[in-house]
Structure formats: structure tokens, C-alpha cells
mmCIF file of C-alpha atoms in Angstrom:
data_model
loop_
_atom_site.group_PDB
_atom_site.id
_atom_site.type_symbol
_atom_site.label_atom_id
_atom_site.label_comp_id
_atom_site.label_asym_id
_atom_site.label_seq_id
_atom_site.Cartn_x
_atom_site.Cartn_y
_atom_site.Cartn_z
ATOM 1 C CA UNK A 649 124.996 95.099 84.219
ATOM 2 C CA UNK A 650 124.358 91.668 82.812
ATOM 3 C CA UNK A 651 127.266 91.758 80.407
ATOM 4 C CA UNK A 652 129.970 89.471 81.699
ATOM 5 C CA UNK A 653 131.943 89.098 78.522
ATOM 6 C CA UNK A 654 129.493 86.879 76.705
ATOM 7 C CA UNK A 655 126.606 88.015 74.614
ATOM 8 C CA UNK A 656 123.271 86.882 76.043
ATOM 9 C CA UNK A 657 121.136 84.690 73.791
ATOM 10 C CA UNK A 658 118.582 86.644 71.790
ATOM 11 C CA UNK A 659 115.232 87.154 73.513
ATOM 12 C CA UNK A 660 112.292 85.067 72.359
ATOM 13 C CA UNK A 661 110.786 86.652 69.278
ATOM 14 C CA UNK A 662 107.877 88.940 70.065
ATOM 15 C CA UNK A 663 104.630 87.154 69.270
ATOM 16 C CA UNK A 664 102.296 88.587 66.687
ATOM 17 C CA UNK A 665 98.996 89.774 68.125
ATOM 18 C CA UNK A 666 96.583 86.922 68.546
ATOM 19 C CA UNK A 667 99.315 84.409 67.840
ATOM 20 C CA UNK A 668 99.114 80.879 69.195
ATOM 21 C CA UNK A 669 102.808 80.319 69.839
ATOM 22 C CA UNK A 670 103.601 78.115 72.866
ATOM 23 C CA UNK A 671 105.886 80.675 74.486
ATOM 24 C CA UNK A 672 104.046 83.675 73.174
ATOM 25 C CA UNK A 673 103.520 85.335 76.531
ATOM 26 C CA UNK A 674 106.008 85.827 79.358
ATOM 27 C CA UNK A 675 104.944 84.391 82.723
ATOM 28 C CA UNK A 676 103.121 86.892 84.939
ATOM 29 C CA UNK A 677 105.446 88.793 87.245
ATOM 30 C CA UNK A 678 102.725 89.763 89.777
ATOM 31 C CA UNK A 679 104.436 93.123 90.175
ATOM 32 C CA UNK A 680 101.255 94.980 91.120
ATOM 33 C CA UNK A 681 100.432 92.495 93.867
ATOM 34 C CA UNK A 682 104.034 92.424 95.064
ATOM 35 C CA UNK A 683 104.134 96.220 95.364
ATOM 36 C CA UNK A 684 100.758 96.441 97.091
ATOM 37 C CA UNK A 685 101.654 93.715 99.562
ATOM 38 C CA UNK A 686 105.007 95.377 100.226
ATOM 39 C CA UNK A 687 103.480 98.745 101.032
ATOM 40 C CA UNK A 688 100.431 97.574 102.926
ATOM 41 C CA UNK A 689 101.353 94.227 104.423
ATOM 42 C CA UNK A 690 104.823 93.114 105.379
ATOM 43 C CA UNK A 691 107.755 95.048 104.005
ATOM 44 C CA UNK A 692 110.696 92.617 104.328
ATOM 45 C CA UNK A 693 108.976 89.727 102.541
ATOM 46 C CA UNK A 694 107.377 92.113 100.066
ATOM 47 C CA UNK A 695 110.783 93.409 98.982
ATOM 48 C CA UNK A 696 111.872 89.857 98.216
ATOM 49 C CA UNK A 697 108.731 89.285 96.148
ATOM 50 C CA UNK A 698 109.411 92.457 94.133
ATOM 51 C CA UNK A 699 112.929 91.184 93.471
ATOM 52 C CA UNK A 700 111.515 87.913 92.125
ATOM 53 C CA UNK A 701 109.021 89.906 90.048
ATOM 54 C CA UNK A 702 111.941 91.740 88.490
ATOM 55 C CA UNK A 703 113.741 88.425 87.926
ATOM 56 C CA UNK A 704 110.813 87.196 85.835
ATOM 57 C CA UNK A 705 111.496 90.021 83.408
ATOM 58 C CA UNK A 706 115.278 89.797 83.477
ATOM 59 C CA UNK A 707 115.331 86.007 82.979
ATOM 60 C CA UNK A 708 112.749 86.187 80.220
ATOM 61 C CA UNK A 709 114.764 88.939 78.551
ATOM 62 C CA UNK A 710 117.832 86.690 78.288
ATOM 63 C CA UNK A 711 115.778 83.768 77.016
ATOM 64 C CA UNK A 712 115.712 81.763 80.287
ATOM 65 C CA UNK A 713 112.107 80.605 80.005
ATOM 66 C CA UNK A 714 112.275 77.993 82.792
ATOM 67 C CA UNK A 715 114.002 80.439 85.137
ATOM 68 C CA UNK A 716 111.410 83.089 84.416
ATOM 69 C CA UNK A 717 108.624 80.619 85.213
ATOM 70 C CA UNK A 718 110.323 79.616 88.482
ATOM 71 C CA UNK A 719 110.731 83.284 89.443
ATOM 72 C CA UNK A 720 107.080 83.871 88.568
ATOM 73 C CA UNK A 721 105.939 81.030 90.840
ATOM 74 C CA UNK A 722 108.177 82.289 93.656
ATOM 75 C CA UNK A 723 106.950 85.861 93.249
ATOM 76 C CA UNK A 724 103.379 84.606 93.519
ATOM 77 C CA UNK A 725 104.040 82.467 96.603
ATOM 78 C CA UNK A 726 106.025 85.197 98.349
ATOM 79 C CA UNK A 727 103.331 87.765 97.652
ATOM 80 C CA UNK A 728 100.706 85.464 99.180
ATOM 81 C CA UNK A 729 102.913 84.924 102.230
ATOM 82 C CA UNK A 730 103.524 88.666 102.492
ATOM 83 C CA UNK A 731 99.776 89.233 102.644
ATOM 84 C CA UNK A 732 99.240 86.393 105.144
ATOM 85 C CA UNK A 733 102.003 87.580 107.478
ATOM 86 C CA UNK A 734 100.928 91.200 107.046
ATOM 87 C CA UNK A 735 97.268 90.542 107.794
ATOM 88 C CA UNK A 736 98.032 88.391 110.848
ATOM 89 C CA UNK A 737 100.596 90.924 112.071
ATOM 90 C CA UNK A 738 98.226 93.797 111.400
ATOM 91 C CA UNK A 739 95.374 92.182 113.312
ATOM 92 C CA UNK A 740 97.706 91.425 116.231
ATOM 93 C CA UNK A 741 99.102 94.965 116.159
ATOM 94 C CA UNK A 742 95.653 96.559 116.087
ATOM 95 C CA UNK A 743 94.527 94.281 118.917
ATOM 96 C CA UNK A 744 97.631 95.229 120.889
ATOM 97 C CA UNK A 745 97.039 98.926 120.243
ATOM 98 C CA UNK A 746 93.425 98.658 121.387
ATOM 99 C CA UNK A 747 94.426 96.647 124.444
ATOM 100 C CA UNK A 748 97.185 99.132 125.232
ATOM 101 C CA UNK A 749 94.786 102.043 124.783
ATOM 102 C CA UNK A 750 92.254 100.406 127.084
ATOM 103 C CA UNK A 751 95.026 99.827 129.606
ATOM 104 C CA UNK A 752 95.898 103.510 129.598
ATOM 105 C CA UNK A 753 92.248 104.473 129.678
ATOM 106 C CA UNK A 754 92.478 106.575 126.555
ATOM 107 C CA UNK A 755 89.737 106.650 123.978
ATOM 108 C CA UNK A 756 91.083 106.826 120.467
ATOM 109 C CA UNK A 757 94.558 107.891 119.489
ATOM 110 C CA UNK A 758 95.955 110.144 116.827
ATOM 111 C CA UNK A 759 94.720 108.697 113.598
ATOM 112 C CA UNK A 760 97.334 108.024 110.988
ATOM 113 C CA UNK A 761 96.702 106.050 107.812
ATOM 114 C CA UNK B 820 96.834 74.329 71.444
ATOM 115 C CA UNK B 821 93.108 73.722 71.119
ATOM 116 C CA UNK B 822 92.135 70.848 68.868
ATOM 117 C CA UNK B 823 89.005 72.532 67.645
ATOM 118 C CA UNK B 824 88.994 76.261 67.301
ATOM 119 C CA UNK B 825 86.177 77.760 69.367
ATOM 120 C CA UNK B 826 83.548 79.448 67.310
ATOM 121 C CA UNK B 827 83.260 83.191 67.524
ATOM 122 C CA UNK B 828 80.126 82.910 69.649
ATOM 123 C CA UNK B 829 81.562 80.632 72.364
ATOM 124 C CA UNK B 830 84.703 82.738 72.476
ATOM 125 C CA UNK B 831 82.585 85.815 73.035
ATOM 126 C CA UNK B 832 80.590 84.073 75.787
ATOM 127 C CA UNK B 833 83.775 82.991 77.531
ATOM 128 C CA UNK B 834 85.151 86.500 77.144
ATOM 129 C CA UNK B 835 82.049 87.958 78.771
ATOM 130 C CA UNK B 836 82.334 85.645 81.757
ATOM 131 C CA UNK B 837 86.052 86.382 82.107
ATOM 132 C CA UNK B 838 85.237 90.074 82.281
ATOM 133 C CA UNK B 839 83.387 89.482 85.570
ATOM 134 C CA UNK B 840 86.702 89.380 87.446
ATOM 135 C CA UNK B 841 88.029 92.820 86.436
ATOM 136 C CA UNK B 842 84.523 94.240 86.763
ATOM 137 C CA UNK B 843 84.191 92.720 90.239
ATOM 138 C CA UNK B 844 87.525 94.200 91.288
ATOM 139 C CA UNK B 845 86.395 97.594 89.986
ATOM 140 C CA UNK B 846 83.096 97.297 91.881
ATOM 141 C CA UNK B 847 84.893 96.362 95.113
ATOM 142 C CA UNK B 848 87.269 99.293 94.675
ATOM 143 C CA UNK B 849 84.299 101.566 94.032
ATOM 144 C CA UNK B 850 82.593 100.442 97.249
ATOM 145 C CA UNK B 851 85.829 101.005 99.159
ATOM 146 C CA UNK B 852 86.328 104.486 97.739
ATOM 147 C CA UNK B 853 82.675 105.385 98.399
ATOM 148 C CA UNK B 854 83.041 104.307 102.044
ATOM 149 C CA UNK B 855 86.349 106.153 102.361
ATOM 150 C CA UNK B 856 84.812 109.210 100.785
ATOM 151 C CA UNK B 857 82.052 109.336 103.403
ATOM 152 C CA UNK B 858 83.956 108.177 106.491
ATOM 153 C CA UNK B 859 86.756 110.723 106.886
ATOM 154 C CA UNK B 860 90.100 109.094 107.770
ATOM 155 C CA UNK B 861 91.269 112.459 109.103
ATOM 156 C CA UNK B 862 88.984 112.002 112.114
ATOM 157 C CA UNK B 863 90.501 109.970 114.946
ATOM 158 C CA UNK B 864 88.749 106.722 115.718
ATOM 159 C CA UNK B 865 87.359 106.052 112.257
ATOM 160 C CA UNK B 866 90.171 103.702 111.253
ATOM 161 C CA UNK B 867 92.924 101.968 113.215
ATOM 162 C CA UNK B 868 96.387 103.518 113.139
ATOM 163 C CA UNK B 869 98.991 102.030 110.813
ATOM 164 C CA UNK B 870 100.523 99.142 112.823
ATOM 165 C CA UNK B 871 104.044 99.981 111.669
ATOM 166 C CA UNK B 872 103.684 103.593 112.802
ATOM 167 C CA UNK B 873 102.120 102.584 116.093
ATOM 168 C CA UNK B 874 104.915 100.144 116.894
ATOM 169 C CA UNK B 875 107.968 102.011 115.580
ATOM 170 C CA UNK B 876 106.864 105.646 115.485
ATOM 171 C CA UNK B 877 108.022 105.864 111.843
ATOM 172 C CA UNK B 878 105.889 106.383 108.795
ATOM 173 C CA UNK B 879 105.629 103.473 106.414
ATOM 174 C CA UNK B 880 105.476 104.037 102.641
ATOM 175 C CA UNK B 881 101.692 103.547 102.784
ATOM 176 C CA UNK B 882 100.957 105.979 105.626
ATOM 177 C CA UNK B 883 98.540 108.670 104.512
ATOM 178 C CA UNK B 884 97.003 106.558 101.740
ATOM 179 C CA UNK B 885 93.516 106.518 103.270
ATOM 180 C CA UNK B 886 93.544 110.316 103.627
ATOM 181 C CA UNK B 887 94.988 110.674 100.121
ATOM 182 C CA UNK B 888 92.194 108.552 98.628
ATOM 183 C CA UNK B 889 89.630 110.462 100.692
ATOM 184 C CA UNK B 890 90.999 113.744 99.326
ATOM 185 C CA UNK B 891 91.046 112.390 95.767
ATOM 186 C CA UNK B 892 87.435 111.229 96.128
ATOM 187 C CA UNK B 893 86.615 114.851 96.936
ATOM 188 C CA UNK B 894 88.622 116.090 93.972
ATOM 189 C CA UNK B 895 91.392 117.582 96.109
ATOM 190 C CA UNK B 896 94.549 116.497 94.311
ATOM 191 C CA UNK B 897 96.822 118.892 96.226
ATOM 192 C CA UNK B 898 95.821 117.498 99.623
ATOM 193 C CA UNK B 899 96.104 113.933 98.326
ATOM 194 C CA UNK B 900 99.613 114.683 97.057
ATOM 195 C CA UNK B 901 100.569 116.206 100.403
ATOM 196 C CA UNK B 902 99.368 113.148 102.351
ATOM 197 C CA UNK B 903 101.113 110.541 100.200
ATOM 198 C CA UNK B 904 102.570 111.321 96.768
ATOM 199 C CA UNK B 905 103.454 107.653 96.251
ATOM 200 C CA UNK B 906 99.792 106.704 96.744
ATOM 201 C CA UNK B 907 98.702 109.223 94.079
ATOM 202 C CA UNK B 908 101.252 107.909 91.586
ATOM 203 C CA UNK B 909 100.437 104.335 92.598
ATOM 204 C CA UNK B 910 96.703 104.859 92.082
ATOM 205 C CA UNK B 911 97.330 106.259 88.602
ATOM 206 C CA UNK B 912 99.479 103.193 87.873
ATOM 207 C CA UNK B 913 96.740 100.920 89.221
ATOM 208 C CA UNK B 914 94.130 102.566 86.986
ATOM 209 C CA UNK B 915 96.311 102.089 83.902
ATOM 210 C CA UNK B 916 97.074 98.493 84.893
ATOM 211 C CA UNK B 917 93.382 97.772 85.389
ATOM 212 C CA UNK B 918 92.516 99.256 81.994
ATOM 213 C CA UNK B 919 95.174 97.103 80.299
ATOM 214 C CA UNK B 920 93.946 94.028 82.206
ATOM 215 C CA UNK B 921 90.363 94.730 81.114
ATOM 216 C CA UNK B 922 91.465 95.223 77.518
ATOM 217 C CA UNK B 923 93.489 91.999 77.545
ATOM 218 C CA UNK B 924 90.597 90.060 79.071
ATOM 219 C CA UNK B 925 88.102 91.477 76.580
ATOM 220 C CA UNK B 926 90.216 90.795 73.508
ATOM 221 C CA UNK B 927 91.951 87.615 74.685
ATOM 222 C CA UNK B 928 95.230 89.210 73.720
ATOM 223 C CA UNK B 929 98.338 88.128 75.573
ATOM 224 C CA UNK B 930 100.745 90.661 77.007
ATOM 225 C CA UNK B 931 103.342 91.350 74.342
ATOM 226 C CA UNK B 932 105.543 93.847 76.104
ATOM 227 C CA UNK B 933 107.727 93.243 79.125
ATOM 228 C CA UNK B 934 109.148 96.084 81.186
ATOM 229 C CA UNK B 935 112.958 96.084 81.319
ATOM 230 C CA UNK B 936 114.171 94.715 84.683
ATOM 231 C CA UNK B 937 115.834 97.992 85.684
ATOM 232 C CA UNK B 938 112.384 99.614 85.760
ATOM 233 C CA UNK B 939 111.206 97.064 88.326
ATOM 234 C CA UNK B 940 114.323 97.445 90.453
ATOM 235 C CA UNK B 941 113.878 101.200 90.082
ATOM 236 C CA UNK B 942 110.364 100.936 91.497
ATOM 237 C CA UNK B 943 111.690 98.975 94.456
ATOM 238 C CA UNK B 944 114.441 101.557 95.018
ATOM 239 C CA UNK B 945 111.951 104.403 94.771
ATOM 240 C CA UNK B 946 109.644 102.841 97.388
ATOM 241 C CA UNK B 947 112.513 102.232 99.809
ATOM 242 C CA UNK B 948 113.955 105.731 99.273
ATOM 243 C CA UNK B 949 110.536 107.279 99.778
ATOM 244 C CA UNK B 950 110.100 105.241 102.956
ATOM 245 C CA UNK B 951 113.356 106.559 104.431
ATOM 246 C CA UNK B 952 113.076 110.166 103.245
ATOM 247 C CA UNK B 953 109.557 110.744 104.565
ATOM 248 C CA UNK B 954 110.901 110.023 108.043
ATOM 249 C CA UNK B 955 113.712 112.570 107.715
ATOM 250 C CA UNK B 956 112.976 115.612 109.919
ATOM 251 C CA UNK B 957 112.019 118.592 107.810
ATOM 252 C CA UNK B 958 110.965 116.538 104.793
ATOM 253 C CA UNK B 959 107.320 117.128 105.609
ATOM 254 C CA UNK B 960 106.421 117.390 101.914
ATOM 255 C CA UNK B 961 106.886 113.621 101.803
ATOM 256 C CA UNK B 962 105.454 112.791 105.237
ATOM 257 C CA UNK B 963 101.714 112.371 105.686
ATOM 258 C CA UNK B 964 101.344 115.278 108.142
#
């Protein structure tokens, strides 16, 4: 997968528990938020944020601390945007559904999710 | 790092305050589940339809989650699984994640283990596969109906 002829640099040494090393902890990958926003908010953007979440881990694993931090920041931003777009889109969609229902004179539709 | 090491007491006080966030999230989730448990999502009109389903006519990976949580709140794992298996697995994952978060916040420990990247890409692949397959005719064991 990531082997292109050269051996990757060794990963940062695992910190001892309670250690105070500067790079003791990998940057957060926001995977939980990325997944939740993907499923419940806006799929296309959410997928991209999951990819950046995964990049946090893969870059950290090869010792690319700066890259992992950049991916972490991007994953966070994209997740926020996924939620924003999803919530706005959801509100618009629900409004449209209600308006459409009122137009057709139906009261309540089949309830899914 | 810190010039002066915080005494055990101040560290404990800060730890207590930090615990408010995970506890608040748990309380909010509890309120949500309690509401969902009492207001049946299986009854039309209680909740709006999934926007993605309403617009495209296809199930999204989250469709059936409300009914799954409702069933789980009533102890009906089989029904929950039938409505959305991904939601059941996801909720279990969320519970574990929350417990680890709480533990980390309480002890001040930093995360020391990082999942291999293929696991994360695997999760993404699983969600997308689930999304497609639950729309395949005949694969009702994955669809929310």
C-alpha cells in the first residue's frame, strides 16, 4: 500500500502513560464526528472529511507530524461544513416537503427515519 | 510544558470541571433517547421524513435510525437490527468511544493508540457499501422496512 520502494521512517515512539513529551499524542482525527455528519448531514462532504480523518492516522503512522496536524485541521473544518450544509439542506428539504404536502392537500406522509 | 506542576488538588478540580462536557453530552443523549422512547417514530407525523429519501426515493445510510433507537430503548434488539444494523453497531461504537473519552478526561491521560488507516478507510467503505446494498431490491434485511 504505502510501500513504494523506500522504507518509511519509524513512527514516533509511543509515549509512556502520563508522559509529558511534546508530541506524545497524535492530533485528533474527529472520526466520530466525521462519520456522524456523513450519515446524518451531507454525504459528499462527509466522505471527504472521513478521508482526512484517515489521513491523520496514516500521516502520523509514517512520522509526518505536520501533515497529520494539517489533516486534523481539515477534517475538523470539513466536518463542521458538512453539518452546516446538512442542517441548512435538511431544513430546506423539510420545508419543501411540508409545502409540497400542503400543496397536494395531504396530511402527513409515510414516516421514514 | 507547565512551569509549575499543578498540585494534586488543583488538577483534581480541573479534572472535575472537564468532566462536565462528557457528562453533558451523556445527559443530552439521555433526554433524546427518552423523548424517542416515548414518541414513536413508527407513527407517521411524529418526525419529518429523511430529506434524502423524500427527494431521491432511496434510503440513506441513516434511514431507520430513529426507529432503531426507539426499539433499543424498549429492549427490542431484533427490531432495532432490522431497521438499521449500521445504527446498532454505530451506537455500540459511540458508547465505547464515550467511555474512553470519559476515562481520558477523568485521568488526564492522552490517547496512546492510533487505529491503522486501513480501519478508517474500511469504515468509509462499509458505510458506502451499506448505503448502496440497502437500496438493492430484495435486500430488505438491510433496508429499514
